[in-house]
Coordinates of N, CA and C in Angstrom, one line a residue:
M13 N 89.2 28.0 -77.9 CA 90.4 28.8 -78.4 C 89.9 29.8 -79.4
K14 N 90.4 31.0 -79.3 CA 90.0 32.1 -80.2 C 90.8 32.0 -81.5
T15 N 90.1 32.4 -82.6 CA 90.9 32.5 -83.8 C 91.6 33.9 -83.8
I16 N 92.6 34.0 -84.7 CA 93.4 35.2 -84.8 C 92.5 36.4 -85.1
N17 N 91.5 36.2 -86.0 CA 90.6 37.3 -86.3 C 89.8 37.7 -85.1
E18 N 89.3 36.8 -84.3 CA 88.6 37.1 -83.1 C 89.5 37.9 -82.1
E19 N 90.8 37.5 -82.0 CA 91.7 38.3 -81.1 C 92.0 39.7 -81.7
L20 N 92.1 39.8 -83.0 CA 92.3 41.1 -83.6 C 91.1 42.1 -83.3
V21 N 89.9 41.6 -83.5 CA 88.7 42.4 -83.3 C 88.6 42.7 -81.8
E22 N 88.9 41.8 -81.0 CA 88.8 42.0 -79.5 C 89.8 43.1 -79.1
N23 N 91.0 43.0 -79.6 CA 92.1 44.0 -79.2 C 91.8 45.4 -79.8
I24 N 91.3 45.4 -81.0 CA 90.9 46.7 -81.6 C 89.8 47.4 -80.9
N25 N 88.8 46.6 -80.4 CA 87.7 47.1 -79.6 C 88.2 47.6 -78.3
R26 N 89.2 46.9 -77.7 CA 89.7 47.4 -76.4 C 90.5 48.8 -76.6
I27 N 91.2 48.8 -77.7 CA 92.0 50.1 -78.0 C 91.0 51.2 -78.2
S28 N 90.0 50.9 -79.0 CA 89.0 51.9 -79.3 C 88.3 52.4 -78.0
H29 N 88.0 51.5 -77.1 CA 87.4 51.9 -75.9 C 88.4 52.8 -75.0
K30 N 89.7 52.4 -75.0 CA 90.6 53.2 -74.3 C 90.7 54.6 -74.9
I31 N 90.7 54.8 -76.2 CA 90.7 56.1 -76.8 C 89.5 56.9 -76.5
K32 N 88.3 56.2 -76.5 CA 87.1 56.9 -76.1 C 87.2 57.4 -74.7
L33 N 87.7 56.6 -73.8 CA 87.8 57.0 -72.4 C 88.8 58.2 -72.3
A34 N 89.9 58.1 -73.1 CA 90.9 59.2 -73.0 C 90.2 60.5 -73.4
N35 N 89.2 60.5 -74.3 CA 88.6 61.7 -74.8 C 87.4 62.2 -73.9
R36 N 87.0 61.4 -73.0 CA 85.9 61.7 -72.1 C 86.4 62.7 -71.0
P37 N 85.6 63.8 -70.8 CA 86.0 64.7 -69.7 C 86.0 63.9 -68.4
E38 N 87.0 64.3 -67.5 CA 87.0 63.7 -66.2 C 85.8 63.8 -65.4
K39 N 85.2 65.0 -65.5 CA 84.0 65.4 -64.7 C 83.1 66.0 -65.7
P40 N 82.0 65.3 -66.2 CA 81.2 65.9 -67.2 C 80.5 67.2 -66.7
E41 N 81.0 68.3 -67.3 CA 80.5 69.6 -66.9 C 79.1 69.8 -67.2
C42 N 78.6 69.1 -68.2 CA 77.2 69.3 -68.6 C 76.2 68.8 -67.6
H43 N 76.7 68.2 -66.5 CA 75.9 67.7 -65.5 C 76.2 68.3 -64.1
G44 N 77.1 69.3 -64.1 CA 77.5 69.9 -62.9 C 78.1 68.9 -61.9
D45 N 77.9 69.0 -60.7 CA 78.5 68.1 -59.7 C 77.7 66.8 -59.5
K46 N 76.5 66.7 -60.2 CA 75.7 65.5 -60.0 C 76.2 64.5 -61.1
P47 N 76.0 63.2 -60.7 CA 76.4 62.2 -61.7 C 75.4 62.3 -62.9
P48 N 75.9 61.9 -64.1 CA 75.0 62.0 -65.2 C 73.9 61.0 -65.1
M49 N 72.7 61.3 -65.6 CA 71.6 60.4 -65.6 C 71.6 59.7 -67.0
G50 N 71.7 58.4 -67.0 CA 71.7 57.7 -68.2 C 73.1 57.7 -68.8
P51 N 73.2 57.3 -70.1 CA 74.4 57.3 -70.8 C 75.0 58.7 -71.0
P52 N 76.3 58.8 -71.1 CA 76.9 60.1 -71.3 C 76.5 60.6 -72.7
P53 N 76.5 62.0 -72.9 CA 76.1 62.5 -74.2 C 77.1 62.0 -75.3
K54 N 76.5 61.8 -76.5 CA 77.4 61.3 -77.6 C 78.2 62.5 -78.1
G55 N 79.4 62.2 -78.5 CA 80.3 63.2 -79.0 C 80.7 64.2 -77.9
K56 N 80.8 65.4 -78.2 CA 81.3 66.4 -77.2 C 80.2 66.8 -76.3
P57 N 80.4 67.0 -75.0 CA 79.4 67.5 -74.1 C 78.9 68.9 -74.7
M58 N 77.7 69.2 -74.4 CA 77.1 70.4 -74.9 C 77.9 71.7 -74.6
H59 N 78.5 71.7 -73.4 CA 79.3 72.9 -73.0 C 80.4 73.1 -74.0
E60 N 81.1 72.0 -74.3 CA 82.2 72.1 -75.2 C 81.7 72.4 -76.6
R61 N 80.6 71.8 -77.0 CA 80.1 72.1 -78.4 C 79.8 73.6 -78.5
I62 N 79.2 74.2 -77.5 CA 78.9 75.6 -77.6 C 80.2 76.4 -77.7
L63 N 81.2 76.1 -76.9 CA 82.5 76.8 -77.0 C 83.1 76.6 -78.3
V64 N 83.1 75.4 -78.9 CA 83.7 75.2 -80.2 C 83.0 76.1 -81.3
L65 N 81.6 76.1 -81.2 CA 80.9 76.9 -82.2 C 81.2 78.4 -82.0
L66 N 81.4 78.8 -80.8 CA 81.7 80.2 -80.6 C 83.1 80.6 -81.0
T67 N 84.0 79.7 -81.1 CA 85.3 80.0 -81.7 C 85.3 80.2 -83.2
K68 N 84.2 79.6 -83.8 CA 84.1 79.7 -85.3 C 83.3 80.9 -85.7
V69 N 82.5 81.5 -84.8 CA 81.8 82.7 -85.1 C 82.1 83.8 -84.1
E70 N 82.1 85.0 -84.5 CA 82.4 86.1 -83.5 C 81.4 86.1 -82.4
S71 N 80.2 86.1 -82.7 CA 79.1 86.1 -81.7 C 77.9 85.5 -82.3
I72 N 76.9 85.1 -81.5 CA 75.7 84.5 -82.0 C 74.5 84.8 -81.1
E73 N 73.4 85.0 -81.8 CA 72.2 85.2 -81.0 C 71.7 83.9 -80.4
K74 N 71.1 84.0 -79.2 CA 70.7 82.8 -78.5 C 69.8 81.9 -79.3
P75 N 68.7 82.4 -80.0 CA 67.9 81.5 -80.8 C 68.7 80.8 -81.9
Q76 N 69.6 81.4 -82.5 CA 70.4 80.8 -83.5 C 71.3 79.6 -82.9
L77 N 71.8 79.9 -81.7 CA 72.6 78.9 -81.1 C 71.8 77.6 -80.8
E78 N 70.5 77.9 -80.3 CA 69.6 76.8 -80.0 C 69.3 76.0 -81.3
M79 N 69.1 76.7 -82.3 CA 68.7 76.1 -83.6 C 69.8 75.3 -84.2
I80 N 71.0 75.8 -84.2 CA 72.2 75.2 -84.8 C 72.5 73.9 -84.1
L81 N 72.5 74.0 -82.7 CA 72.9 72.8 -81.9 C 71.8 71.9 -81.5
G82 N 70.5 72.3 -81.9 CA 69.4 71.5 -81.5 C 69.2 71.4 -80.0
I83 N 69.4 72.5 -79.3 CA 69.2 72.5 -77.9 C 67.9 73.1 -77.5
P84 N 67.1 72.4 -76.6 CA 65.9 73.0 -76.2 C 66.2 74.2 -75.4
H85 N 65.2 75.2 -75.4 CA 65.4 76.5 -74.8 C 65.8 76.4 -73.3
S86 N 65.1 75.5 -72.6 CA 65.3 75.4 -71.1 C 66.7 74.9 -70.9
M87 N 67.1 73.9 -71.7 CA 68.5 73.3 -71.5 C 69.5 74.4 -71.8
N88 N 69.3 75.1 -72.9 CA 70.3 76.1 -73.3 C 70.5 77.2 -72.2
D89 N 69.4 77.6 -71.6 CA 69.5 78.6 -70.5 C 70.4 78.1 -69.3
K90 N 70.2 76.8 -69.0 CA 70.9 76.2 -67.9 C 72.4 76.1 -68.3
I91 N 72.7 75.7 -69.5 CA 74.1 75.6 -69.9 C 74.8 76.9 -70.0
L92 N 74.1 77.9 -70.6 CA 74.7 79.2 -70.7 C 74.9 79.9 -69.4
K93 N 74.0 79.7 -68.4 CA 74.2 80.2 -67.1 C 75.5 79.7 -66.5
D94 N 75.7 78.4 -66.6 CA 76.9 77.7 -66.1 C 78.1 78.3 -66.8
L95 N 78.1 78.4 -68.2 CA 79.2 78.9 -68.9 C 79.6 80.4 -68.5
V96 N 78.5 81.2 -68.3 CA 78.7 82.6 -67.9 C 79.3 82.6 -66.5
E97 N 78.8 81.8 -65.6 CA 79.4 81.7 -64.2 C 80.9 81.3 -64.2
K98 N 81.2 80.5 -65.1 CA 82.6 80.0 -65.2 C 83.5 81.0 -66.0
N99 N 82.8 82.1 -66.5 CA 83.5 83.1 -67.3 C 84.0 82.5 -68.7
Y100 N 83.4 81.5 -69.2 CA 83.8 80.9 -70.5 C 83.1 81.6 -71.6
V101 N 81.9 82.2 -71.4 CA 81.2 83.0 -72.4 C 80.7 84.3 -71.7
S102 N 80.4 85.3 -72.6 CA 79.7 86.5 -72.1 C 78.4 86.6 -72.9
M103 N 77.4 87.2 -72.2 CA 76.1 87.3 -72.8 C 75.7 88.8 -72.7
N104 N 75.4 89.4 -73.8 CA 75.0 90.8 -73.8 C 73.5 90.8 -74.2
G105 N 72.7 91.4 -73.4 CA 71.2 91.4 -73.6 C 70.5 90.3 -72.8
K106 N 69.2 90.2 -72.9 CA 68.4 89.3 -72.2 C 67.5 88.5 -73.1
G107 N 67.1 87.4 -72.7 CA 66.1 86.6 -73.4 C 66.5 86.3 -74.8
K108 N 65.6 86.4 -75.8 CA 65.9 86.0 -77.2 C 66.9 87.0 -77.8
D109 N 67.0 88.1 -77.3 CA 67.9 89.2 -77.9 C 69.3 89.0 -77.4
A110 N 69.6 88.1 -76.5 CA 71.0 87.9 -76.0 C 71.9 87.5 -77.1
I111 N 73.1 88.2 -77.0 CA 74.2 87.9 -78.0 C 75.3 87.2 -77.1
I112 N 75.7 86.0 -77.6 CA 76.7 85.2 -76.8 C 78.0 85.2 -77.5
S113 N 79.1 85.4 -76.8 CA 80.4 85.4 -77.3 C 81.3 84.6 -76.4
I114 N 82.4 84.0 -76.9 CA 83.3 83.2 -76.1 C 84.3 84.2 -75.5
T115 N 84.8 84.0 -74.3 CA 85.8 84.8 -73.6 C 87.1 84.2 -73.8
D116 N 88.2 84.9 -73.4 CA 89.5 84.4 -73.4 C 89.6 83.2 -72.5
A117 N 88.9 83.2 -71.4 CA 89.0 82.0 -70.5 C 88.3 80.8 -71.2
G118 N 87.3 81.0 -72.0 CA 86.7 79.9 -72.7 C 87.6 79.4 -73.8
K119 N 88.3 80.2 -74.5 CA 89.3 79.8 -75.5 C 90.4 79.0 -74.8
T120 N 90.9 79.5 -73.7 CA 91.9 78.8 -72.9 C 91.5 77.4 -72.5
K121 N 90.2 77.3 -72.0 CA 89.7 76.1 -71.5 C 89.6 75.1 -72.6
L122 N 89.2 75.5 -73.8 CA 89.1 74.6 -75.0 C 90.5 74.1 -75.4
Q123 N 91.5 75.0 -75.3 CA 92.8 74.6 -75.7 C 93.4 73.6 -74.7
Q124 N 93.2 73.9 -73.4 CA 93.7 73.0 -72.4 C 93.1 71.6 -72.5
D125 N 91.7 71.6 -72.8 CA 91.1 70.3 -73.0 C 91.6 69.5 -74.1
E126 N 91.9 70.2 -75.2 CA 92.4 69.6 -76.5 C 93.8 69.0 -76.2
E127 N 94.6 69.8 -75.5 CA 96.0 69.3 -75.1 C 95.9 68.0 -74.2
K128 N 95.0 68.1 -73.3 CA 94.8 66.9 -72.4 C 94.4 65.7 -73.2
K129 N 93.4 65.9 -74.1 CA 93.0 64.7 -74.9 C 94.1 64.1 -75.7
K130 N 94.9 65.0 -76.3 CA 96.0 64.5 -77.1 C 97.0 63.7 -76.3
A131 N 97.3 64.2 -75.1 CA 98.2 63.5 -74.2 C 97.6 62.2 -73.8
N132 N 96.3 62.1 -73.5 CA 95.7 60.9 -73.1 C 95.7 59.9 -74.2
E133 N 95.4 60.3 -75.4 CA 95.4 59.5 -76.6 C 96.8 58.9 -76.8
A134 N 97.8 59.7 -76.7 CA 99.2 59.3 -76.9 C 99.6 58.2 -75.9
A135 N 99.1 58.4 -74.6 CA 99.4 57.5 -73.6 C 98.9 56.1 -73.9
V136 N 97.8 55.9 -74.6 CA 97.3 54.6 -75.0 C 98.4 53.8 -75.7
F137 N 99.2 54.5 -76.5 CA 100.2 53.8 -77.4 C 101.6 53.9 -76.9
D138 N 101.8 54.3 -75.6 CA 103.1 54.4 -75.0 C 103.9 53.1 -75.0
A139 N 103.2 52.0 -75.0 CA 103.9 50.7 -74.9 C 104.6 50.3 -76.2
L140 N 104.2 51.0 -77.3 CA 104.8 50.7 -78.6 C 105.9 51.6 -79.0
T141 N 106.9 51.1 -79.8 CA 107.9 51.9 -80.3 C 107.4 52.7 -81.5
D142 N 108.1 53.7 -82.0 CA 107.7 54.4 -83.2 C 107.5 53.5 -84.4
E143 N 108.4 52.5 -84.5 CA 108.3 51.6 -85.7 C 107.1 50.7 -85.5
E144 N 106.7 50.3 -84.3 CA 105.5 49.5 -84.1 C 104.3 50.3 -84.4
K145 N 104.3 51.5 -84.0 CA 103.1 52.4 -84.2 C 102.9 52.6 -85.7
A146 N 104.0 52.8 -86.5 CA 103.9 52.9 -87.9 C 103.4 51.7 -88.6
L147 N 103.8 50.5 -88.0 CA 103.4 49.2 -88.6 C 101.9 49.1 -88.3
V148 N 101.4 49.4 -87.1 CA 100.0 49.3 -86.8 C 99.2 50.2 -87.7
V149 N 99.6 51.4 -87.9 CA 98.9 52.4 -88.8 C 98.9 51.8 -90.2
S150 N 100.0 51.3 -90.7 CA 100.1 50.7 -92.0 C 99.1 49.5 -92.1
I151 N 99.0 48.6 -91.1 CA 98.1 47.5 -91.2 C 96.7 48.0 -91.2
L152 N 96.3 48.9 -90.3 CA 95.0 49.4 -90.2 C 94.5 50.1 -91.5
N153 N 95.4 50.8 -92.1 CA 95.1 51.5 -93.4 C 94.9 50.4 -94.5
K154 N 95.6 49.3 -94.4 CA 95.4 48.3 -95.4 C 94.1 47.6 -95.3
I155 N 93.6 47.4 -94.1 CA 92.3 46.7 -93.9 C 91.1 47.6 -94.0
Q156 N 91.3 48.8 -94.2 CA 90.2 49.8 -94.3 C 89.6 49.6 -95.7

């Protein structure tokens, strides 16, 4: 028989897992149509990381992008090619002199993804009333 503490930890781990699943893209774009090899990337997939960075800066040179995100040159070329094909970014110039900017389609994609994540996260707690949600938040704040 499990102790109440074991049940609490088990349930919190399940909820945490559901939230992580809600935030995972349905189809990992960073791997194209192929299934990912090994574990999924930690945090945001690299496509999304590039788009998020580009929303914070007007434009960026290709070498700077690689340095900031720690992307190997060959991987960056592949990702950027995919983002350009999807019209999420534009690239002016070639090679190391290329300047990368986010397009309106890229901004829209990020916004849609964020809205979808919020909806998925909210769905995890649909079984609770607003009062129960507030109680859970209060309890979790207390044990932190």
